[in-house]
């Protein structure tokens, strides 16, 4: 029988993290919360992985072993997700970026290479804009950049209609609690959904069925739509320049994010390139893990074996 984890901040009746060979787990206390970090490999070349919705560290189950042969790889659960604490508040994305920096400080990591998908990719952009000296390189996966232009977003706004459902009072919470919605979101985000296995689907859906995490998932979208998207579209980051070398892998069959949303970054980035991946959907690290690992190794300058 699976044992229960004891979390100090609030009750969290969820099972232990899924097993991935070579991966260990630790909890880092900072900012009054307890954050879960999965870790593999060793060395002086750390890589930090940040997941998106509706996932947690297990999104990186294929990438961690692929990168750990030559470096230390860490996958952090954002507040409210996975095995990190899930407080009622604090889901502004700049605040989640502060969480990441605080965890890095506690781990004694002054500079890392960064990979982020979905919300983890968005937070990755914010981190690189705020403290570029902390991030050597950034690989972003299927997420818009912070300079999205309204004229590019409006024609594709119906793709984001699911966010209204997620953030709706009561409805979004219950949808996460019952699990079917999370499974549907995962399966419909890819080109055909056949790449998912039951263990992965259950890990993500069951975790977000826990009450505090269901509420956190709702807050991620409610805060963004009610407080953040307006200032962003009005140019909140217009004067910010991306100096961290950045690459993006983008599956063009993404059901939520149209490639048009990626237009317009050139004037704001010193060194950023986008590679479109046909026949791949939103959950690119799950659907095409070999490709993501190959591009990460090349971008992070692994020596040839």
Tab-separated table of C-alpha atoms in Angstrom:
chain	number	residue	atom	x	y	z
A	1	UNK	CA	0.000	0.000	0.000
A	2	UNK	CA	1.309	3.479	-0.849
A	3	UNK	CA	2.451	5.490	2.123
A	4	UNK	CA	1.359	9.047	2.808
A	5	UNK	CA	3.591	12.073	2.837
A	6	UNK	CA	3.473	14.385	5.816
A	7	UNK	CA	3.522	18.039	4.737
A	8	UNK	CA	3.902	20.675	7.409
A	9	UNK	CA	1.941	23.495	5.760
A	10	UNK	CA	-1.373	21.742	5.174
A	11	UNK	CA	-2.821	18.267	4.924
A	12	UNK	CA	-2.137	16.703	1.530
A	13	UNK	CA	-3.566	13.184	1.262
A	14	UNK	CA	-1.662	12.199	-1.873
A	15	UNK	CA	0.613	9.254	-2.487
A	16	UNK	CA	4.365	9.372	-2.853
A	17	UNK	CA	5.826	10.682	-6.125
A	18	UNK	CA	5.954	8.161	-8.968
A	19	UNK	CA	9.154	6.209	-9.328
A	20	UNK	CA	11.660	7.083	-12.053
A	21	UNK	CA	14.941	5.191	-12.002
A	22	UNK	CA	17.807	7.370	-10.824
A	23	UNK	CA	15.525	10.131	-9.503
A	24	UNK	CA	15.515	11.121	-5.828
A	25	UNK	CA	13.276	13.576	-3.997
A	26	UNK	CA	13.805	16.385	-1.544
A	27	UNK	CA	11.706	19.154	-0.004
A	28	UNK	CA	13.012	22.704	0.266
A	29	UNK	CA	11.547	25.080	2.847
A	30	UNK	CA	11.443	28.747	1.839
A	31	UNK	CA	8.993	31.656	1.773
A	32	UNK	CA	6.929	29.867	4.420
A	33	UNK	CA	6.228	26.924	2.109
A	34	UNK	CA	7.645	23.512	1.361
A	35	UNK	CA	8.609	22.860	-2.254
A	36	UNK	CA	9.219	19.467	-3.789
A	37	UNK	CA	12.257	18.998	-6.030
A	38	UNK	CA	13.027	15.809	-7.962
A	39	UNK	CA	16.713	15.332	-8.760
A	40	UNK	CA	18.889	13.126	-10.959
A	41	UNK	CA	22.544	13.082	-11.967
A	42	UNK	CA	25.369	15.134	-10.546
A	43	UNK	CA	28.012	17.631	-11.521
A	44	UNK	CA	28.676	21.338	-11.741
A	45	UNK	CA	26.305	22.006	-14.659
A	46	UNK	CA	22.781	22.146	-13.175
A	47	UNK	CA	19.589	22.213	-15.246
A	48	UNK	CA	16.240	23.270	-13.761
A	49	UNK	CA	12.987	21.967	-15.280
A	50	UNK	CA	9.652	23.776	-14.728
A	51	UNK	CA	6.386	22.026	-15.573
A	52	UNK	CA	3.055	23.420	-16.755
A	53	UNK	CA	-0.665	22.764	-16.173
A	54	UNK	CA	-2.061	20.189	-15.525
A	55	UNK	CA	1.203	18.444	-14.721
A	56	UNK	CA	4.007	18.323	-12.177
A	57	UNK	CA	7.634	17.167	-12.078
A	58	UNK	CA	6.697	13.818	-13.685
A	59	UNK	CA	6.286	15.650	-16.971
A	60	UNK	CA	10.077	15.314	-17.189
A	61	UNK	CA	10.256	11.543	-16.563
A	62	UNK	CA	11.946	11.015	-19.955
A	63	UNK	CA	14.085	14.161	-20.070
A	64	UNK	CA	15.648	13.788	-16.621
A	65	UNK	CA	17.457	10.494	-17.323
A	66	UNK	CA	18.413	11.713	-20.799
A	67	UNK	CA	20.207	14.775	-19.395
A	68	UNK	CA	21.438	13.334	-16.101
A	69	UNK	CA	24.315	11.433	-17.642
A	70	UNK	CA	26.401	14.589	-17.771
A	71	UNK	CA	24.844	17.015	-15.345
A	72	UNK	CA	22.682	17.583	-12.292
A	73	UNK	CA	19.001	17.806	-13.274
A	74	UNK	CA	16.326	19.237	-10.987
A	75	UNK	CA	12.573	19.288	-11.589
A	76	UNK	CA	10.671	21.561	-9.222
A	77	UNK	CA	6.957	21.388	-8.466
A	78	UNK	CA	5.468	24.881	-8.611
A	79	UNK	CA	3.401	26.031	-5.654
A	80	UNK	CA	0.058	24.278	-5.655
A	81	UNK	CA	1.185	21.406	-7.887
A	82	UNK	CA	2.696	17.985	-7.456
A	83	UNK	CA	4.144	17.536	-3.983
A	84	UNK	CA	4.772	21.191	-3.168
A	85	UNK	CA	2.549	23.021	-0.693
A	86	UNK	CA	-0.703	24.440	-2.034
A	87	UNK	CA	-1.584	27.675	-0.203
A	88	UNK	CA	-4.780	29.557	-0.993
A	89	UNK	CA	-3.014	32.569	-2.495
A	90	UNK	CA	0.115	33.663	-4.306
A	91	UNK	CA	-0.474	32.435	-7.866
A	92	UNK	CA	0.607	35.606	-9.636
A	93	UNK	CA	3.216	34.407	-12.093
A	94	UNK	CA	5.811	36.922	-10.912
A	95	UNK	CA	5.312	35.521	-7.425
A	96	UNK	CA	5.836	31.975	-8.696
A	97	UNK	CA	9.048	33.224	-10.307
A	98	UNK	CA	10.104	34.491	-6.887
A	99	UNK	CA	9.388	31.002	-5.499
A	100	UNK	CA	11.787	29.526	-8.050
A	101	UNK	CA	14.543	31.979	-7.186
A	102	UNK	CA	14.082	31.285	-3.472
A	103	UNK	CA	14.385	27.532	-4.049
A	104	UNK	CA	17.541	28.038	-6.108
A	105	UNK	CA	18.953	30.139	-3.278
A	106	UNK	CA	18.183	27.436	-0.735
A	107	UNK	CA	19.869	24.859	-2.957
A	108	UNK	CA	22.940	27.064	-3.324
A	109	UNK	CA	22.556	27.309	-7.106
A	110	UNK	CA	23.719	30.674	-8.388
A	111	UNK	CA	23.299	29.911	-12.092
A	112	UNK	CA	21.429	27.195	-13.988
A	113	UNK	CA	20.286	26.203	-17.426
A	114	UNK	CA	16.519	26.311	-17.658
A	115	UNK	CA	13.775	24.336	-19.397
A	116	UNK	CA	10.130	25.343	-19.055
A	117	UNK	CA	6.864	24.155	-20.576
A	118	UNK	CA	3.464	25.867	-20.543
A	119	UNK	CA	3.223	27.894	-17.295
A	120	UNK	CA	6.751	26.761	-16.462
A	121	UNK	CA	7.872	28.268	-19.754
A	122	UNK	CA	6.063	31.526	-19.041
A	123	UNK	CA	7.646	31.708	-15.606
A	124	UNK	CA	10.956	30.901	-17.283
A	125	UNK	CA	10.632	33.993	-19.458
A	126	UNK	CA	9.874	36.123	-16.401
A	127	UNK	CA	12.905	34.724	-14.591
A	128	UNK	CA	15.219	35.418	-17.512
A	129	UNK	CA	13.908	38.975	-17.836
A	130	UNK	CA	14.194	39.670	-14.117
A	131	UNK	CA	17.512	38.049	-13.217
A	132	UNK	CA	19.330	37.070	-16.422
A	133	UNK	CA	22.585	36.489	-14.566
A	134	UNK	CA	20.997	33.453	-12.890
A	135	UNK	CA	20.203	31.635	-16.145
A	136	UNK	CA	22.817	30.530	-18.630
A	137	UNK	CA	20.415	29.289	-21.323
A	138	UNK	CA	16.655	28.833	-21.621
A	139	UNK	CA	14.747	26.191	-23.593
A	140	UNK	CA	11.028	27.058	-23.789
A	141	UNK	CA	8.376	24.552	-24.854
A	142	UNK	CA	4.947	25.469	-26.263
A	143	UNK	CA	4.278	28.765	-24.523
A	144	UNK	CA	3.884	32.310	-25.858
A	145	UNK	CA	6.525	34.902	-25.087
A	146	UNK	CA	5.741	37.959	-22.888
A	147	UNK	CA	5.379	40.308	-25.879
A	148	UNK	CA	2.204	38.802	-27.321
A	149	UNK	CA	0.373	41.348	-29.445
A	150	UNK	CA	-3.405	41.683	-29.258
A	151	UNK	CA	-3.790	41.653	-33.032
A	152	UNK	CA	-2.064	38.275	-33.150
A	153	UNK	CA	-4.037	36.834	-30.243
A	154	UNK	CA	-7.609	37.899	-31.105
A	155	UNK	CA	-8.127	35.652	-34.162
A	156	UNK	CA	-7.297	32.626	-32.026
A	157	UNK	CA	-9.077	33.582	-28.812
A	158	UNK	CA	-11.565	30.706	-29.060
A	159	UNK	CA	-8.691	28.283	-28.547
A	160	UNK	CA	-8.363	29.665	-25.022
A	161	UNK	CA	-12.033	29.261	-24.136
A	162	UNK	CA	-11.126	26.349	-21.855
A	163	UNK	CA	-9.547	28.855	-19.486
A	164	UNK	CA	-12.975	30.317	-18.742
A	165	UNK	CA	-14.132	26.855	-17.744
A	166	UNK	CA	-11.059	26.225	-15.593
A	167	UNK	CA	-11.408	29.512	-13.713
A	168	UNK	CA	-15.206	29.435	-13.299
A	169	UNK	CA	-16.326	29.506	-9.637
A	170	UNK	CA	-17.120	26.007	-8.449
A	171	UNK	CA	-17.099	24.449	-11.907
A	172	UNK	CA	-13.340	24.543	-12.444
A	173	UNK	CA	-12.696	23.202	-8.963
A	174	UNK	CA	-15.103	20.297	-9.396
A	175	UNK	CA	-13.722	19.494	-12.835
A	176	UNK	CA	-10.253	19.019	-11.385
A	177	UNK	CA	-11.579	17.083	-8.400
A	178	UNK	CA	-13.300	14.507	-10.618
A	179	UNK	CA	-10.261	13.871	-12.777
A	180	UNK	CA	-11.924	13.286	-16.141
A	181	UNK	CA	-11.360	16.870	-17.248
A	182	UNK	CA	-7.613	16.653	-16.607
A	183	UNK	CA	-7.386	13.430	-18.574
A	184	UNK	CA	-9.349	14.975	-21.442
A	185	UNK	CA	-7.138	18.069	-21.442
A	186	UNK	CA	-4.005	15.924	-21.636
A	187	UNK	CA	-5.310	13.662	-24.380
A	188	UNK	CA	-6.730	16.479	-26.511
A	189	UNK	CA	-3.602	18.631	-26.270
A	190	UNK	CA	-1.537	16.336	-28.485
A	191	UNK	CA	-1.740	15.379	-32.120
A	192	UNK	CA	-3.712	12.207	-31.349
A	193	UNK	CA	-3.248	11.398	-27.650
A	194	UNK	CA	-2.007	7.868	-28.292
A	195	UNK	CA	1.356	8.557	-26.663
A	196	UNK	CA	-0.116	8.751	-23.165
A	197	UNK	CA	0.102	5.785	-20.817
A	198	UNK	CA	-2.252	5.185	-17.939
A	199	UNK	CA	0.385	5.694	-15.258
A	200	UNK	CA	1.150	9.210	-16.466
A	201	UNK	CA	-2.503	10.162	-16.886
A	202	UNK	CA	-3.334	8.869	-13.412
A	203	UNK	CA	-0.360	10.629	-11.841
A	204	UNK	CA	-1.445	14.024	-13.155
A	205	UNK	CA	-5.208	13.614	-12.773
A	206	UNK	CA	-5.099	12.065	-9.297
A	207	UNK	CA	-2.729	14.735	-7.997
A	208	UNK	CA	-4.987	17.592	-9.114
A	209	UNK	CA	-8.017	15.817	-7.668
A	210	UNK	CA	-6.670	16.637	-4.203
A	211	UNK	CA	-8.756	19.613	-2.948
A	212	UNK	CA	-5.961	22.117	-2.310
A	213	UNK	CA	-4.332	21.372	-5.661
A	214	UNK	CA	-7.645	21.610	-7.505
A	215	UNK	CA	-8.060	25.069	-6.012
A	216	UNK	CA	-4.498	26.006	-6.958
A	217	UNK	CA	-5.076	25.012	-10.585
A	218	UNK	CA	-8.152	27.251	-10.707
A	219	UNK	CA	-6.183	30.110	-9.168
A	220	UNK	CA	-3.418	29.833	-11.778
A	221	UNK	CA	-5.918	30.735	-14.496
A	222	UNK	CA	-8.178	33.030	-12.490
A	223	UNK	CA	-5.292	35.255	-11.419
A	224	UNK	CA	-3.897	35.335	-14.942
A	225	UNK	CA	-7.172	36.252	-16.639
A	226	UNK	CA	-8.430	38.719	-14.042
A	227	UNK	CA	-5.187	40.476	-13.067
A	228	UNK	CA	-2.348	39.696	-15.453
A	229	UNK	CA	-3.408	39.378	-19.088
A	230	UNK	CA	-4.651	42.970	-19.409
A	231	UNK	CA	-1.372	44.611	-18.355
A	232	UNK	CA	0.565	42.124	-20.498
A	233	UNK	CA	-1.392	42.983	-23.638
A	234	UNK	CA	-0.974	46.682	-22.803
A	235	UNK	CA	2.808	46.248	-22.790
A	236	UNK	CA	3.790	45.298	-19.254
A	237	UNK	CA	7.011	43.756	-20.577
A	238	UNK	CA	7.495	45.973	-23.617
A	239	UNK	CA	10.585	47.620	-22.185
A	240	UNK	CA	12.088	44.367	-20.925
A	241	UNK	CA	14.774	42.776	-23.076
A	242	UNK	CA	15.646	39.087	-23.149
A	243	UNK	CA	19.418	38.721	-22.998
A	244	UNK	CA	19.568	35.031	-22.021
A	245	UNK	CA	20.194	32.832	-25.104
A	246	UNK	CA	16.816	31.209	-25.721
A	247	UNK	CA	15.426	28.471	-27.946
A	248	UNK	CA	11.808	27.436	-28.299
A	249	UNK	CA	10.435	24.122	-29.470
A	250	UNK	CA	6.808	24.473	-30.508
A	251	UNK	CA	4.480	21.656	-31.552
A	252	UNK	CA	2.297	23.179	-34.247
A	253	UNK	CA	-0.717	20.942	-33.490
A	254	UNK	CA	-1.140	22.695	-30.138
A	255	UNK	CA	-4.890	22.884	-29.566
A	256	UNK	CA	-4.660	25.965	-27.320
A	257	UNK	CA	-1.748	28.085	-28.572
A	258	UNK	CA	-1.549	29.055	-32.239
A	259	UNK	CA	1.895	29.673	-33.731
A	260	UNK	CA	0.795	33.230	-34.599
A	261	UNK	CA	1.134	34.105	-30.910
A	262	UNK	CA	4.889	33.662	-31.215
A	263	UNK	CA	5.269	36.480	-33.720
A	264	UNK	CA	6.907	39.741	-32.674
A	265	UNK	CA	9.617	38.591	-30.280
A	266	UNK	CA	12.541	39.639	-32.473
A	267	UNK	CA	12.589	43.251	-31.295
A	268	UNK	CA	12.790	42.160	-27.645
A	269	UNK	CA	15.386	39.363	-27.657
A	270	UNK	CA	19.117	39.370	-28.270
A	271	UNK	CA	19.330	35.693	-29.160
A	272	UNK	CA	16.129	33.704	-29.522
A	273	UNK	CA	15.155	31.114	-32.118
A	274	UNK	CA	11.938	29.160	-32.633
A	275	UNK	CA	11.765	25.660	-34.086
A	276	UNK	CA	8.317	24.497	-35.155
A	277	UNK	CA	7.603	20.777	-34.805
A	278	UNK	CA	4.873	19.595	-37.202
A	279	UNK	CA	2.698	16.690	-36.146
A	280	UNK	CA	3.191	17.416	-32.455
A	281	UNK	CA	0.839	18.997	-29.969
A	282	UNK	CA	1.041	20.997	-26.766
A	283	UNK	CA	2.577	18.348	-24.498
A	284	UNK	CA	5.767	18.106	-26.506
A	285	UNK	CA	7.935	16.682	-23.689
A	286	UNK	CA	5.512	13.764	-23.379
A	287	UNK	CA	4.796	13.305	-27.081
A	288	UNK	CA	8.310	13.788	-28.466
A	289	UNK	CA	10.694	13.234	-25.530
A	290	UNK	CA	13.561	12.087	-27.749
A	291	UNK	CA	13.400	15.274	-29.810
A	292	UNK	CA	13.267	17.487	-26.718
A	293	UNK	CA	16.239	15.644	-25.201
A	294	UNK	CA	18.220	15.915	-28.430
A	295	UNK	CA	17.590	19.647	-28.769
A	296	UNK	CA	18.321	20.228	-25.077
A	297	UNK	CA	21.644	18.405	-25.279
A	298	UNK	CA	22.662	20.348	-28.384
A	299	UNK	CA	21.585	23.712	-26.966
A	300	UNK	CA	23.224	23.032	-23.627
A	301	UNK	CA	26.441	22.121	-25.439
A	302	UNK	CA	26.903	18.526	-24.352
A	303	UNK	CA	30.175	17.076	-25.625
A	304	UNK	CA	29.848	14.458	-28.359
A	305	UNK	CA	29.847	10.967	-26.854
